[in-house]
CSV table of C-alpha atoms in Angstrom, one decimal:
chain,number,residue,atom,x,y,z
A,850,MET,CA,0.0,0.0,0.0
A,851,LYS,CA,3.0,2.3,0.5
A,852,LYS,CA,3.8,2.0,-3.2
A,853,LEU,CA,0.2,2.9,-4.0
A,854,ILE,CA,0.3,6.0,-1.8
A,855,LEU,CA,3.6,7.0,-3.4
A,856,LEU,CA,2.2,6.6,-6.9
A,857,LYS,CA,-0.9,8.6,-5.9
A,858,TRP,CA,1.3,11.4,-4.7
A,859,LEU,CA,3.3,11.4,-7.9
A,860,VAL,CA,0.2,11.3,-10.1
A,861,ARG,CA,-1.4,14.2,-8.2
A,862,TYR,CA,1.9,16.2,-8.4
A,863,LEU,CA,1.9,15.5,-12.2
A,864,TRP,CA,-1.7,16.6,-12.5
A,865,ILE,CA,-1.2,19.9,-10.5
A,866,THR,CA,2.0,20.8,-12.3
A,867,GLY,CA,0.3,19.9,-15.6
A,868,VAL,CA,-2.7,22.2,-14.9
A,869,LEU,CA,-0.3,25.0,-13.9
A,870,ALA,CA,1.8,24.5,-17.0
A,871,MET,CA,-1.3,24.6,-19.2
A,872,GLY,CA,-2.4,27.8,-17.6
A,873,VAL,CA,1.0,29.4,-18.1
A,874,MET,CA,1.1,28.2,-21.7
A,875,LEU,CA,-2.3,29.6,-22.4
A,876,PHE,CA,-1.5,32.9,-20.7
A,877,SER,CA,1.8,33.2,-22.6
A,878,TYR,CA,0.2,32.4,-25.9
A,879,LEU,CA,-2.6,35.0,-25.4
A,880,HIS,CA,0.0,37.5,-24.2
A,881,PHE,CA,2.2,37.0,-27.2
A,882,LEU,CA,-0.8,37.0,-29.5
A,883,PHE,CA,-2.1,40.3,-28.2
A,884,THR,CA,1.3,42.0,-27.8
A,885,GLY,CA,2.3,40.8,-31.3
A,886,THR,CA,5.6,39.3,-30.1
A,887,LEU,CA,4.6,35.8,-31.3
A,888,ASN,CA,6.8,36.3,-34.4
A,889,ALA,CA,9.8,35.6,-32.2
A,890,VAL,CA,11.4,32.2,-32.4
A,891,VAL,CA,9.2,29.6,-30.7
A,892,LYS,CA,10.4,26.1,-30.0
A,893,ILE,CA,7.8,23.2,-30.1
A,894,ASN,CA,9.2,19.8,-29.0
A,895,GLY,CA,12.7,21.0,-30.0
A,896,VAL,CA,11.7,22.3,-33.4
A,897,GLU,CA,12.3,25.9,-34.0
A,898,VAL,CA,9.3,27.7,-35.5
A,899,GLN,CA,10.0,31.1,-37.0
A,900,GLY,CA,7.3,33.5,-38.0
A,901,MET,CA,3.7,32.4,-37.0
A,902,THR,CA,1.3,31.7,-39.7
A,903,ILE,CA,-2.3,30.5,-39.3
A,904,GLU,CA,-1.2,26.9,-39.8
A,905,LYS,CA,1.3,27.1,-37.0
A,906,HIS,CA,-1.3,28.6,-34.7
A,907,ILE,CA,-3.6,25.7,-35.5
A,908,LEU,CA,-0.7,23.2,-34.8
A,909,LEU,CA,0.1,25.0,-31.5
A,910,LEU,CA,-3.6,24.7,-30.5
A,911,LEU,CA,-3.6,21.0,-31.4
A,912,ILE,CA,-0.6,20.4,-29.3
A,913,TYR,CA,-2.2,22.3,-26.5
A,914,PHE,CA,-5.4,20.2,-26.9
A,915,SER,CA,-3.3,17.0,-26.8
A,916,LEU,CA,-1.7,18.1,-23.5
A,917,GLY,CA,-5.3,18.6,-22.2
A,918,LEU,CA,-6.1,15.1,-23.1
A,919,GLY,CA,-3.0,13.8,-21.4
A,920,LEU,CA,-4.0,15.8,-18.2
A,921,ARG,CA,-7.5,14.2,-18.4
A,922,ALA,CA,-5.8,10.8,-18.5
A,923,VAL,CA,-3.7,11.6,-15.5
A,924,PHE,CA,-6.9,12.8,-13.6
A,925,LEU,CA,-8.6,9.5,-14.5
A,926,LEU,CA,-5.6,7.6,-13.3
A,927,ASP,CA,-5.8,9.4,-10.0
A,928,ASP,CA,-9.5,8.4,-9.8
A,929,VAL,CA,-8.6,4.8,-10.4
A,930,LEU,CA,-5.9,4.9,-7.7
A,931,ASP,CA,-8.6,6.1,-5.3
A,932,TYR,CA,-10.7,3.0,-6.1
A,933,PHE,CA,-7.6,0.8,-5.5
A,934,LYS,CA,-7.0,2.6,-2.2
A,935,ASN,CA,-10.6,1.8,-1.2
A,936,LEU,CA,-10.1,-1.9,-2.1
A,937,LYS,CA,-12.6,-1.7,-5.0
A,938,PRO,CA,-10.3,-2.8,-7.9
A,939,PHE,CA,-13.1,-4.5,-9.9
A,940,SER,CA,-15.5,-1.5,-9.9
A,941,HIS,CA,-17.1,-0.7,-13.3
A,942,SER,CA,-15.6,2.8,-13.1
A,943,VAL,CA,-12.1,1.3,-13.0
A,944,ILE,CA,-12.6,-0.7,-16.2
A,945,LYS,CA,-14.2,2.4,-17.9
A,946,ASN,CA,-11.5,4.7,-16.7
A,947,PHE,CA,-8.7,2.4,-17.9
A,948,ASN,CA,-10.2,2.2,-21.3
A,949,GLU,CA,-10.7,6.0,-21.5
A,950,ILE,CA,-7.1,6.5,-20.3
A,951,GLY,CA,-5.9,4.3,-23.1
A,952,VAL,CA,-8.0,6.1,-25.8
A,953,LEU,CA,-6.8,9.5,-24.5
A,954,PHE,CA,-3.1,8.5,-24.6
A,955,VAL,CA,-3.4,7.1,-28.2
A,956,VAL,CA,-5.4,10.2,-29.4
A,957,SER,CA,-3.0,12.5,-27.6
A,958,ALA,CA,0.0,10.7,-29.1
A,959,LEU,CA,-1.5,11.0,-32.6
A,960,ILE,CA,-2.5,14.7,-32.2
A,961,THR,CA,1.0,15.5,-30.9
A,962,GLY,CA,2.8,13.2,-33.4
A,963,ILE,CA,1.3,14.5,-36.6
A,964,PRO,CA,1.8,18.3,-35.9
A,965,CYS,CA,5.4,17.6,-34.8
A,966,PHE,CA,6.1,15.6,-37.9
A,967,LEU,CA,4.6,18.5,-40.0
A,968,LEU,CA,6.5,21.1,-38.1
A,969,SER,CA,9.8,19.3,-38.5
A,970,GLY,CA,9.1,18.4,-42.2
A,971,TYR,CA,7.6,21.5,-43.6
A,972,PHE,CA,8.5,24.4,-41.2
A,973,GLY,CA,11.7,23.1,-39.7
A,974,ASN,CA,14.9,21.9,-41.2
A,975,GLY,CA,13.3,19.2,-43.4
A,976,ILE,CA,12.3,15.7,-42.4
A,977,GLU,CA,15.0,14.0,-40.4
A,978,ARG,CA,15.6,10.4,-40.9
A,979,THR,CA,17.2,9.1,-37.8
A,980,PHE,CA,17.6,5.6,-36.5
A,981,SER,CA,17.6,5.1,-32.7
A,982,VAL,CA,17.7,2.1,-30.4
A,983,THR,CA,15.2,3.7,-28.0
A,984,PRO,CA,11.6,4.3,-29.3
A,985,GLY,CA,10.4,7.8,-29.6
A,986,PRO,CA,8.0,9.4,-27.1
A,987,ILE,CA,5.0,9.1,-29.6
A,988,ILE,CA,5.5,5.4,-30.0
A,989,MET,CA,5.9,5.0,-26.2
A,990,LEU,CA,2.7,7.0,-25.6
A,991,ILE,CA,0.8,4.8,-28.1
A,992,CYS,CA,2.1,1.7,-26.4
A,993,LEU,CA,1.1,3.1,-23.0
A,994,GLY,CA,-2.4,3.8,-24.4
A,995,LEU,CA,-2.8,0.3,-25.8
A,996,PHE,CA,-1.5,-1.1,-22.6
A,997,PHE,CA,-4.2,0.6,-20.6
A,998,MET,CA,-6.9,-0.6,-23.1
A,999,VAL,CA,-5.6,-4.2,-22.7
A,1000,LEU,CA,-5.6,-3.7,-18.9
A,1001,SER,CA,-9.2,-2.6,-19.1
A,1002,GLU,CA,-10.1,-5.8,-21.0
A,1003,LEU,CA,-8.2,-7.9,-18.4
A,1004,PHE,CA,-10.0,-6.2,-15.6
A,1005,LYS,CA,-13.3,-6.9,-17.4
A,1006,ILE,CA,-12.4,-10.6,-17.6
A,1007,ALA,CA,-11.2,-10.7,-14.0
A,1008,LYS,CA,-14.5,-9.1,-12.8
A,1009,ALA,CA,-16.5,-11.7,-14.6
A,1010,ALA,CA,-14.4,-14.5,-13.1
A,1011,LYS,CA,-14.8,-13.0,-9.6
A,1012,GLU,CA,-18.6,-12.7,-10.0
A,1013,GLU,CA,-18.8,-16.3,-11.3
A,1014,ASN,CA,-16.7,-17.4,-8.3
A,1015,GLU,CA,-18.9,-15.5,-5.9
A,1016,LEU,CA,-22.1,-17.0,-7.4
A,1017,THR,CA,-20.8,-20.6,-7.2
A,1018,VAL,CA,-22.7,-22.3,-4.4
B,1078,MET,CA,-29.7,-22.1,-21.0
B,1079,GLY,CA,-32.8,-22.5,-18.8
B,1080,ILE,CA,-31.8,-24.5,-15.7
B,1081,ILE,CA,-34.5,-24.2,-13.0
B,1082,VAL,CA,-33.6,-24.9,-9.4
B,1083,ASN,CA,-36.4,-26.6,-7.6
B,1084,VAL,CA,-34.9,-26.6,-4.1
B,1085,ASP,CA,-37.9,-24.7,-2.6
B,1086,VAL,CA,-40.3,-27.3,-4.1
B,1087,MET,CA,-38.3,-30.1,-2.5
B,1088,LEU,CA,-38.0,-28.2,0.8
B,1089,ALA,CA,-41.8,-27.9,0.8
B,1090,LYS,CA,-42.3,-31.6,0.1
B,1091,ARG,CA,-39.9,-32.5,2.9
B,1092,LYS,CA,-41.5,-29.8,5.2
B,1093,MET,CA,-38.0,-28.4,5.8
B,1094,LYS,CA,-37.0,-24.8,6.3
B,1095,SER,CA,-34.3,-23.0,4.3
B,1096,ASN,CA,-32.1,-22.3,7.3
B,1097,GLU,CA,-32.3,-25.9,8.5
B,1098,LEU,CA,-31.1,-27.1,5.1
B,1099,ALA,CA,-28.4,-24.5,4.9
B,1100,GLU,CA,-27.1,-25.5,8.3
B,1101,ALA,CA,-27.3,-29.2,7.5
B,1102,ILE,CA,-25.3,-28.9,4.2
B,1103,GLY,CA,-22.9,-26.3,5.6
B,1104,ILE,CA,-23.6,-23.3,3.4
B,1105,THR,CA,-24.8,-19.9,4.4
B,1106,THR,CA,-28.5,-18.9,4.1
B,1107,ALA,CA,-27.4,-16.2,1.7
B,1108,ASN,CA,-25.8,-18.7,-0.6
B,1109,LEU,CA,-28.9,-21.0,-0.4
B,1110,SER,CA,-31.0,-18.0,-1.3
B,1111,ILE,CA,-28.8,-17.3,-4.4
B,1112,LEU,CA,-29.3,-20.9,-5.4
B,1113,LYS,CA,-33.1,-20.8,-4.8
B,1114,THR,CA,-33.6,-17.6,-6.7
B,1115,GLY,CA,-31.7,-18.9,-9.7
B,1116,LYS,CA,-28.9,-16.3,-9.4
B,1117,ALA,CA,-26.2,-18.9,-9.0
B,1118,LYS,CA,-23.8,-19.3,-11.9
B,1119,ALA,CA,-22.6,-22.8,-10.8
B,1120,ILE,CA,-23.1,-25.4,-8.2
B,1121,ARG,CA,-20.4,-27.6,-6.7
B,1122,PHE,CA,-20.9,-31.4,-6.8
B,1123,SER,CA,-20.2,-31.5,-3.1
B,1124,THR,CA,-23.1,-29.0,-2.5
B,1125,LEU,CA,-25.4,-30.9,-4.8
B,1126,GLU,CA,-24.5,-34.2,-3.1
B,1127,ALA,CA,-25.2,-32.7,0.4
B,1128,ILE,CA,-28.6,-31.3,-0.8
B,1129,CYS,CA,-29.5,-34.7,-2.3
B,1130,ARG,CA,-28.5,-36.4,0.9
B,1131,GLU,CA,-30.4,-34.1,3.2
B,1132,LEU,CA,-33.5,-34.0,1.0
B,1133,ASP,CA,-33.3,-37.6,0.1
B,1134,CYS,CA,-33.7,-37.0,-3.6
B,1135,GLN,CA,-31.9,-37.2,-6.9
B,1136,PRO,CA,-30.1,-34.3,-8.7
B,1137,GLY,CA,-32.8,-34.4,-11.3
B,1138,ASP,CA,-35.4,-33.5,-8.6
B,1139,ILE,CA,-33.5,-30.3,-7.8
B,1140,LEU,CA,-32.3,-29.2,-11.3
B,1141,GLU,CA,-34.6,-29.1,-14.3
B,1142,TYR,CA,-33.9,-28.0,-17.9
B,1143,VAL,CA,-36.5,-25.8,-19.5
B,1144,GLU,CA,-36.1,-24.8,-23.2
B,1145,ASP,CA,-36.1,-21.0,-23.7
């Protein structure tokens, strides 16, 4: 249970810092937008974006939206950990939340991945073709999302087995 | 699958109460109620054997298949 409490603290910390970061990002974006200083060099995931066009604004908003989805997933994970803490691991909400977390991570990865690819390909220094031993963060996020979806299915099976066991006389 | 549990019918025939049967076969009254109301997903052979022994009947007297 100590590990669960530690995980819960970390997830809550992640959520609070995430919400603060999103607030700061939104404030900065609006500030730059209204003061007209957004034409300065902006770095998105390590890609330098010079001169803001309408397409880049849309891409920035997409990335912001995907961060929001990620935060929602963290919030749901915190909710799931509450159920674990209350010793209700096979609750319907846990199964539903795990599936939703998975979908959110996959959608977030795709929403982040496509704009970053476009940014590096068309607005950056051209598409880089690099080979690395470690998988990229987008692939990792998709794997994490699929893992949560599989976990949801496993919990569904486990819940059915538990109910069957309880209703065996 | 339409399996009907006729424990209450057999109990009435033997003029026995539910709690007496539950105590005799070593299960809780709550579990016997699950069995009687048809909510049970499965029944152990040991439970079926104990019920048949106490009610002096055959498994077919307790369980009945009815086509849906």
